[in-house]
Amino acid sequence: MIKVLFVCMGNICRSPTAEGVFRYHVEKHNLQHAIFIDSAGTHSYHVGNQPDRRAREAARARGIDLSTLRARRVSSGDFEHFDYILAMDRPNYEDLCLDCPVEFRHKVELFLSYAEGVDEQEVPDPYYGAKKGFEHVLDLVEAASEGLLKAIKARHKL
């Protein structure tokens, strides 16, 4: 099984959105038996909490349910366990690289590196913004999810 972990700071906006959107795409391609998906935060501010209400509402409007997800912090075992560890932005990428053992550092990447036709390199944090920010995050995450799934299918011959 291929294991994918999405990571942002608090695991209540961007990374659970990515988890939900990517799961939607994986299920649409009937690959849930082959790909395990999770999300986590580099900080423990919101451990145990549901995704932000605005993230849940924006995702729900696109047919994606985030209500069952709960925030957790990245653990040391995640670096060995997951095949893809995808940071939403550079600060979280750097935090992951600081904690990640050298032998697993190749697994840590910026999520938007998989987004074809997107000029941005980081998924912006919508937490302090308006509804429009959550919509923008969804647009970026959709593009990166499609690119990631395409790459996984090619790399792992799915």
PDB file of N, CA, C and O in Angstrom, residues 64-94:
ATOM      1  N   ILE A  64     -17.170  17.213  -0.677  1.00  0.00           N
ATOM      2  CA  ILE A  64     -16.117  16.537   0.085  1.00  0.00           C
ATOM      3  C   ILE A  64     -16.380  16.722   1.579  1.00  0.00           C
ATOM      4  O   ILE A  64     -16.526  17.843   2.057  1.00  0.00           O
ATOM      5  N   ASP A  65     -16.427  15.623   2.315  1.00  0.00           N
ATOM      6  CA  ASP A  65     -16.749  15.643   3.745  1.00  0.00           C
ATOM      7  C   ASP A  65     -15.460  15.545   4.569  1.00  0.00           C
ATOM      8  O   ASP A  65     -14.746  14.551   4.492  1.00  0.00           O
ATOM      9  N   LEU A  66     -15.211  16.571   5.375  1.00  0.00           N
ATOM     10  CA  LEU A  66     -14.031  16.575   6.252  1.00  0.00           C
ATOM     11  C   LEU A  66     -14.417  16.361   7.717  1.00  0.00           C
ATOM     12  O   LEU A  66     -13.549  16.393   8.587  1.00  0.00           O
ATOM     13  N   SER A  67     -15.701  16.141   7.990  1.00  0.00           N
ATOM     14  CA  SER A  67     -16.198  16.141   9.362  1.00  0.00           C
ATOM     15  C   SER A  67     -15.634  15.032  10.249  1.00  0.00           C
ATOM     16  O   SER A  67     -15.614  15.171  11.471  1.00  0.00           O
ATOM     17  N   THR A  68     -15.187  13.945   9.669  1.00  0.00           N
ATOM     18  CA  THR A  68     -14.672  12.832  10.492  1.00  0.00           C
ATOM     19  C   THR A  68     -13.189  12.981  10.823  1.00  0.00           C
ATOM     20  O   THR A  68     -12.657  12.213  11.626  1.00  0.00           O
ATOM     21  N   LEU A  69     -12.514  13.959  10.214  1.00  0.00           N
ATOM     22  CA  LEU A  69     -11.082  14.125  10.425  1.00  0.00           C
ATOM     23  C   LEU A  69     -10.805  14.826  11.753  1.00  0.00           C
ATOM     24  O   LEU A  69     -11.586  15.666  12.195  1.00  0.00           O
ATOM     25  N   ARG A  70      -9.689  14.485  12.373  1.00  0.00           N
ATOM     26  CA  ARG A  70      -9.264  15.109  13.625  1.00  0.00           C
ATOM     27  C   ARG A  70      -7.779  15.451  13.515  1.00  0.00           C
ATOM     28  O   ARG A  70      -6.975  14.647  13.005  1.00  0.00           O
ATOM     29  N   ALA A  71      -7.429  16.612  14.033  1.00  0.00           N
ATOM     30  CA  ALA A  71      -6.046  17.083  13.957  1.00  0.00           C
ATOM     31  C   ALA A  71      -5.124  16.218  14.812  1.00  0.00           C
ATOM     32  O   ALA A  71      -5.494  15.769  15.893  1.00  0.00           O
ATOM     33  N   ARG A  72      -3.941  16.025  14.281  1.00  0.00           N
ATOM     34  CA  ARG A  72      -2.875  15.344  15.029  1.00  0.00           C
ATOM     35  C   ARG A  72      -1.558  15.986  14.653  1.00  0.00           C
ATOM     36  O   ARG A  72      -1.452  16.707  13.668  1.00  0.00           O
ATOM     37  N   ARG A  73      -0.553  15.719  15.436  1.00  0.00           N
ATOM     38  CA  ARG A  73       0.789  16.240  15.164  1.00  0.00           C
ATOM     39  C   ARG A  73       1.601  15.150  14.473  1.00  0.00           C
ATOM     40  O   ARG A  73       1.429  13.960  14.741  1.00  0.00           O
ATOM     41  N   VAL A  74       2.501  15.571  13.592  1.00  0.00           N
ATOM     42  CA  VAL A  74       3.422  14.626  12.947  1.00  0.00           C
ATOM     43  C   VAL A  74       4.212  13.903  14.033  1.00  0.00           C
ATOM     44  O   VAL A  74       4.681  14.525  14.995  1.00  0.00           O
ATOM     45  N   SER A  75       4.367  12.606  13.899  1.00  0.00           N
ATOM     46  CA  SER A  75       5.159  11.826  14.854  1.00  0.00           C
ATOM     47  C   SER A  75       6.452  11.370  14.196  1.00  0.00           C
ATOM     48  O   SER A  75       6.556  11.340  12.961  1.00  0.00           O
ATOM     49  N   SER A  76       7.401  10.983  14.984  1.00  0.00           N
ATOM     50  CA  SER A  76       8.690  10.541  14.441  1.00  0.00           C
ATOM     51  C   SER A  76       8.514   9.302  13.563  1.00  0.00           C
ATOM     52  O   SER A  76       9.210   9.131  12.568  1.00  0.00           O
ATOM     53  N   GLY A  77       7.550   8.454  13.880  1.00  0.00           N
ATOM     54  CA  GLY A  77       7.306   7.250  13.095  1.00  0.00           C
ATOM     55  C   GLY A  77       6.738   7.525  11.712  1.00  0.00           C
ATOM     56  O   GLY A  77       6.845   6.686  10.810  1.00  0.00           O
ATOM     57  N   ASP A  78       6.144   8.710  11.536  1.00  0.00           N
ATOM     58  CA  ASP A  78       5.568   9.051  10.231  1.00  0.00           C
ATOM     59  C   ASP A  78       6.618   9.075   9.133  1.00  0.00           C
ATOM     60  O   ASP A  78       6.320   8.736   7.986  1.00  0.00           O
ATOM     61  N   PHE A  79       7.822   9.470   9.450  1.00  0.00           N
ATOM     62  CA  PHE A  79       8.865   9.590   8.428  1.00  0.00           C
ATOM     63  C   PHE A  79       9.213   8.243   7.810  1.00  0.00           C
ATOM     64  O   PHE A  79       9.487   8.152   6.617  1.00  0.00           O
ATOM     65  N   GLU A  80       9.183   7.209   8.615  1.00  0.00           N
ATOM     66  CA  GLU A  80       9.442   5.875   8.084  1.00  0.00           C
ATOM     67  C   GLU A  80       8.188   5.283   7.452  1.00  0.00           C
ATOM     68  O   GLU A  80       8.244   4.650   6.400  1.00  0.00           O
ATOM     69  N   HIS A  81       7.038   5.509   8.063  1.00  0.00           N
ATOM     70  CA  HIS A  81       5.781   4.875   7.658  1.00  0.00           C
ATOM     71  C   HIS A  81       5.259   5.360   6.304  1.00  0.00           C
ATOM     72  O   HIS A  81       4.788   4.554   5.502  1.00  0.00           O
ATOM     73  N   PHE A  82       5.348   6.658   6.040  1.00  0.00           N
ATOM     74  CA  PHE A  82       4.741   7.222   4.825  1.00  0.00           C
ATOM     75  C   PHE A  82       5.728   7.261   3.667  1.00  0.00           C
ATOM     76  O   PHE A  82       6.924   7.466   3.865  1.00  0.00           O
ATOM     77  N   ASP A  83       5.196   7.081   2.465  1.00  0.00           N
ATOM     78  CA  ASP A  83       6.007   7.128   1.246  1.00  0.00           C
ATOM     79  C   ASP A  83       6.111   8.548   0.699  1.00  0.00           C
ATOM     80  O   ASP A  83       7.106   8.904   0.079  1.00  0.00           O
ATOM     81  N   TYR A  84       5.069   9.330   0.901  1.00  0.00           N
ATOM     82  CA  TYR A  84       4.999  10.721   0.443  1.00  0.00           C
ATOM     83  C   TYR A  84       4.615  11.578   1.642  1.00  0.00           C
ATOM     84  O   TYR A  84       3.582  11.331   2.270  1.00  0.00           O
ATOM     85  N   ILE A  85       5.446  12.574   1.961  1.00  0.00           N
ATOM     86  CA  ILE A  85       5.162  13.505   3.054  1.00  0.00           C
ATOM     87  C   ILE A  85       5.151  14.885   2.413  1.00  0.00           C
ATOM     88  O   ILE A  85       6.198  15.417   2.029  1.00  0.00           O
ATOM     89  N   LEU A  86       3.949  15.439   2.268  1.00  0.00           N
ATOM     90  CA  LEU A  86       3.754  16.613   1.429  1.00  0.00           C
ATOM     91  C   LEU A  86       3.395  17.838   2.255  1.00  0.00           C
ATOM     92  O   LEU A  86       2.298  17.922   2.834  1.00  0.00           O
ATOM     93  N   ALA A  87       4.312  18.779   2.283  1.00  0.00           N
ATOM     94  CA  ALA A  87       4.131  20.024   3.043  1.00  0.00           C
ATOM     95  C   ALA A  87       3.367  21.043   2.214  1.00  0.00           C
ATOM     96  O   ALA A  87       3.558  21.146   0.999  1.00  0.00           O
ATOM     97  N   MET A  88       2.531  21.801   2.893  1.00  0.00           N
ATOM     98  CA  MET A  88       1.728  22.812   2.211  1.00  0.00           C
ATOM     99  C   MET A  88       2.533  24.076   1.887  1.00  0.00           C
ATOM    100  O   MET A  88       2.201  24.792   0.954  1.00  0.00           O
ATOM    101  N   ASP A  89       3.573  24.347   2.666  1.00  0.00           N
ATOM    102  CA  ASP A  89       4.378  25.551   2.424  1.00  0.00           C
ATOM    103  C   ASP A  89       5.818  25.325   2.865  1.00  0.00           C
ATOM    104  O   ASP A  89       6.154  24.308   3.471  1.00  0.00           O
ATOM    105  N   ARG A  90       6.653  26.289   2.524  1.00  0.00           N
ATOM    106  CA  ARG A  90       8.081  26.164   2.811  1.00  0.00           C
ATOM    107  C   ARG A  90       8.403  26.102   4.315  1.00  0.00           C
ATOM    108  O   ARG A  90       9.217  25.277   4.726  1.00  0.00           O
ATOM    109  N   PRO A  91       7.791  26.948   5.173  1.00  0.00           N
ATOM    110  CA  PRO A  91       8.107  26.830   6.606  1.00  0.00           C
ATOM    111  C   PRO A  91       7.812  25.436   7.171  1.00  0.00           C
ATOM    112  O   PRO A  91       8.610  24.902   7.953  1.00  0.00           O
ATOM    113  N   ASN A  92       6.702  24.834   6.778  1.00  0.00           N
ATOM    114  CA  ASN A  92       6.399  23.482   7.264  1.00  0.00           C
ATOM    115  C   ASN A  92       7.305  22.447   6.626  1.00  0.00           C
ATOM    116  O   ASN A  92       7.681  21.469   7.271  1.00  0.00           O
ATOM    117  N   TYR A  93       7.683  22.660   5.383  1.00  0.00           N
ATOM    118  CA  TYR A  93       8.665  21.794   4.721  1.00  0.00           C
ATOM    119  C   TYR A  93       9.976  21.811   5.510  1.00  0.00           C
ATOM    120  O   TYR A  93      10.558  20.758   5.795  1.00  0.00           O
ATOM    121  N   GLU A  94      10.423  23.012   5.867  1.00  0.00           N
ATOM    122  CA  GLU A  94      11.683  23.141   6.620  1.00  0.00           C
ATOM    123  C   GLU A  94      11.577  22.506   7.995  1.00  0.00           C
ATOM    124  O   GLU A  94      12.518  21.844   8.450  1.00  0.00           O
TER     125      GLU A  94
END
